[in-house]
mmCIF file of C-alpha atoms and ligand atoms in Angstrom:
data_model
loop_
_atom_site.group_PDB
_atom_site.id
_atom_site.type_symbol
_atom_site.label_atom_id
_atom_site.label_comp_id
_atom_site.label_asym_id
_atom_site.label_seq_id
_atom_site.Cartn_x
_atom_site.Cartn_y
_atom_site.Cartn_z
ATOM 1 C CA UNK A 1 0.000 0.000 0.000
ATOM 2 C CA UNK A 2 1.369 3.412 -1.103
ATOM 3 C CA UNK A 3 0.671 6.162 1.326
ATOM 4 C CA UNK A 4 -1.673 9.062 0.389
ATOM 5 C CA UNK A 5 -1.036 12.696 1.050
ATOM 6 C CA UNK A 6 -3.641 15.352 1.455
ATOM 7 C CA UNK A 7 -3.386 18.203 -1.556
ATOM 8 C CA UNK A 8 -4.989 21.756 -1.424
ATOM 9 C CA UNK A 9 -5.437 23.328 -4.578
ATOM 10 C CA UNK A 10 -6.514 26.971 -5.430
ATOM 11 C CA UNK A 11 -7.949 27.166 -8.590
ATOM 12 C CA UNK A 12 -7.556 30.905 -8.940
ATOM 13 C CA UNK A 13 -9.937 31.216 -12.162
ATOM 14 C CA UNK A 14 -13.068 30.247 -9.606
ATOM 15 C CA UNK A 15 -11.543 31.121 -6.358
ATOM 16 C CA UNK A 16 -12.580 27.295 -5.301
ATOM 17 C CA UNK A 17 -10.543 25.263 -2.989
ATOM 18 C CA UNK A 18 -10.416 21.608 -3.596
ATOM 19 C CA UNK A 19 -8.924 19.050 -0.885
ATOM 20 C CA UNK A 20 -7.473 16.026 -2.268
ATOM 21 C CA UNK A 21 -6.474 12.555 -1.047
ATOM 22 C CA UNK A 22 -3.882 11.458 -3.416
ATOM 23 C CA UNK A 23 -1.124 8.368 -3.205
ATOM 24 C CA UNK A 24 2.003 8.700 -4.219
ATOM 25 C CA UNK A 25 1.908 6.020 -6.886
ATOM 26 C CA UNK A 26 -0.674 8.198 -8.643
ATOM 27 C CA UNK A 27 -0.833 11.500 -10.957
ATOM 28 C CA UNK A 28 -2.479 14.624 -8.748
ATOM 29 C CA UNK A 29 -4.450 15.521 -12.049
ATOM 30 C CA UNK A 30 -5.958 11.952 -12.949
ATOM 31 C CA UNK A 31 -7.003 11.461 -8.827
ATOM 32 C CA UNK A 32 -8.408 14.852 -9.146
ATOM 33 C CA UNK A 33 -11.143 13.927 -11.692
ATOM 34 C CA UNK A 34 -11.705 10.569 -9.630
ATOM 35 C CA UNK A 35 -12.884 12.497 -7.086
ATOM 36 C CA UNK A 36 -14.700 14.888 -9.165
ATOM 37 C CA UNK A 37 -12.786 17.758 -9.340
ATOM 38 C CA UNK A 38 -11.939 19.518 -12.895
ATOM 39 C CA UNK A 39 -9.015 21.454 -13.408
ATOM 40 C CA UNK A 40 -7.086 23.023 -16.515
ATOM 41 C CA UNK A 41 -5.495 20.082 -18.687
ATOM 42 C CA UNK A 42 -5.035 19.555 -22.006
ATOM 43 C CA UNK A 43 -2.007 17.181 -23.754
ATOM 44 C CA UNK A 44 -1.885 14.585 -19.816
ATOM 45 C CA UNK A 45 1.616 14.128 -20.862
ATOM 46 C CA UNK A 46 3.537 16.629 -19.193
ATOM 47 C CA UNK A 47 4.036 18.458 -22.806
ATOM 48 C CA UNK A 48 1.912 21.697 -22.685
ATOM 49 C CA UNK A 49 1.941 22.805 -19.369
ATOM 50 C CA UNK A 50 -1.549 23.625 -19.069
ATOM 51 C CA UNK A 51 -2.081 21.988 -15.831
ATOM 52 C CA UNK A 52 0.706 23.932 -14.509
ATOM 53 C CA UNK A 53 0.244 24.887 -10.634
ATOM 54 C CA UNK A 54 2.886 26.906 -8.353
ATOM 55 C CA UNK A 55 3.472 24.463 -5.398
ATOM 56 C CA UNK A 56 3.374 26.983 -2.205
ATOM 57 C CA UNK A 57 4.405 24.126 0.533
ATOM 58 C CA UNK A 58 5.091 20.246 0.054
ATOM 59 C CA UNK A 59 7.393 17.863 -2.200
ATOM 60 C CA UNK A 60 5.995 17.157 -5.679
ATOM 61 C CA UNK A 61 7.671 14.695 -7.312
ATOM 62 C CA UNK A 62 7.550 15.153 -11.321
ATOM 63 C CA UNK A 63 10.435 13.070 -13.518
ATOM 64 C CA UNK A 64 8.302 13.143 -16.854
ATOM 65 C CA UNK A 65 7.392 17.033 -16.548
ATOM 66 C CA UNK A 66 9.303 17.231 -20.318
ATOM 67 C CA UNK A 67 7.236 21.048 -20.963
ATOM 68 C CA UNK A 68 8.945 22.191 -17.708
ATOM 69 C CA UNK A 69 12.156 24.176 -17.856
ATOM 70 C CA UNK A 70 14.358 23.375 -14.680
ATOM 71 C CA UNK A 71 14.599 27.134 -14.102
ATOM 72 C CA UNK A 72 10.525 27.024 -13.575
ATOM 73 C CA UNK A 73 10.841 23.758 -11.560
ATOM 74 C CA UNK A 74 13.136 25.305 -9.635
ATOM 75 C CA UNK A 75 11.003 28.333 -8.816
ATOM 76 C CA UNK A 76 8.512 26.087 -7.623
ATOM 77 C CA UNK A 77 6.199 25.036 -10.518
ATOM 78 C CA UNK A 78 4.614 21.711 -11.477
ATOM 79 C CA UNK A 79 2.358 19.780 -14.419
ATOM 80 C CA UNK A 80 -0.405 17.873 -12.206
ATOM 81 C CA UNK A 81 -0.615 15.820 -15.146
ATOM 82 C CA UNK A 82 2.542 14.021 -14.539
ATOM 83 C CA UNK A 83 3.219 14.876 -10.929
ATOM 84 C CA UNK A 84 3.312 12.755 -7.748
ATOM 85 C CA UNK A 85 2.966 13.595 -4.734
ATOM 86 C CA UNK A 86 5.546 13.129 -1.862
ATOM 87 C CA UNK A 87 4.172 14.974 0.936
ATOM 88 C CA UNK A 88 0.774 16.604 1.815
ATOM 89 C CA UNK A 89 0.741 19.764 -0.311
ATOM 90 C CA UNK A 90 -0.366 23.028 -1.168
ATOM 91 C CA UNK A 91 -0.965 24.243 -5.066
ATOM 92 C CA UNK A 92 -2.655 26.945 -6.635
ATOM 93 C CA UNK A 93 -3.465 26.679 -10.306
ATOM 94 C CA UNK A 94 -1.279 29.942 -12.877
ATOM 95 C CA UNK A 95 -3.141 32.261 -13.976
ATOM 96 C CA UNK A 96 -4.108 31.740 -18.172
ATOM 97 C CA UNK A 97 -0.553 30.731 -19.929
ATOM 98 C CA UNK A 98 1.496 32.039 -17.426
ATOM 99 C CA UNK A 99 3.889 29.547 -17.471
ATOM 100 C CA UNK A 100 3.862 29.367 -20.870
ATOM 101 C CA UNK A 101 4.898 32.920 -21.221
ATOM 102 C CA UNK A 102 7.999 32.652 -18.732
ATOM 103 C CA UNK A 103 9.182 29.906 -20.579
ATOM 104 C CA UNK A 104 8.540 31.123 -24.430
ATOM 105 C CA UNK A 105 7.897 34.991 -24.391
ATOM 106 C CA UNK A 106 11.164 35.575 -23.797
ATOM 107 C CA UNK A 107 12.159 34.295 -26.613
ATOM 108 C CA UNK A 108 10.419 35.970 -28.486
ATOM 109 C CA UNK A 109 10.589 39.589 -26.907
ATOM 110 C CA UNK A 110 14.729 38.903 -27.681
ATOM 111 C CA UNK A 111 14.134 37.899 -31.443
ATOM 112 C CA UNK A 112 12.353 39.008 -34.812
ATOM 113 C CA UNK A 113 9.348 37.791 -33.947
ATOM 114 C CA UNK A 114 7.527 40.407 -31.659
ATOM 115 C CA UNK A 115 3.976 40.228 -32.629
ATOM 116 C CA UNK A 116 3.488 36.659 -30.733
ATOM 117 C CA UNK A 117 2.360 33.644 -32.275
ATOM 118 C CA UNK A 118 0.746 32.716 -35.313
ATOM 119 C CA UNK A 119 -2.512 32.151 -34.699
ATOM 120 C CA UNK A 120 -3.961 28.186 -36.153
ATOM 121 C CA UNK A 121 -7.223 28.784 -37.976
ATOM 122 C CA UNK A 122 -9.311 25.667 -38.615
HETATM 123 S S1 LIG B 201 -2.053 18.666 -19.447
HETATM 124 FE FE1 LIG B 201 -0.457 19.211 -20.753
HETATM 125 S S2 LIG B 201 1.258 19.359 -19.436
HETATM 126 FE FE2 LIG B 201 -0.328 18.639 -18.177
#
């Protein structure tokens, strides 16, 4: 038996706070809608960091986070689609594409490109 750990999350979009019971053999996001919570996801494979939370207190434990720079893992952020718990923790969702901007706007603020991305049209 793995042992569970208690997770707060903020979703700051809704203002909600959700209380979790999560093991540590299983993903935070996929435990989540088990117990009927929704929050931001898109890709589930650690690629597009819209799950992205900042941890405020606990261990997170997140080896296939692959959209996650280790500059923003070190400043405290995690992909609940591909992250394990490994203490009782605290999270509260980014506000819309915020951690896609620290990791990509850069980029292009320093380049040609200035006028952001291309939009897709389908
Ligand atoms: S849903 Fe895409 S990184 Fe988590």
């Amino acid at each position: 038996m793995s042992r569970t750990h208690t997770i707060r999350v903020r979703d700051r979009a809704t203002g909600k706070i959700y209380t979790l019971q999560v093991p540590e053999d299983r993903y935070i996001l996929h435990t989540a809608e088990n117990q009927g919570v929704e929050l931001p996801f898109s890709c589930r494979n650690g690629a597009c960091t819209t799950c992205a939370v900042r941890v405020l207190s606990g261990d997170i434990y997140q080896p296939e986070a692959i959209g996650l720079s280790p500059e923003l893992r070190r400043q405290g952020y995690a992909l609940l689609c591909v992250s394990y718990p490994r203490s009782d923790l605290e999270v509260e969702t980014q506000d819309e594409d915020e951690v896609y901007e620290l990791q990509f706007g850069r980029y292009f603020a320093r380049g040609r490109v200035k006028a952001g991305l291309p939009l897709d049209e389908d």
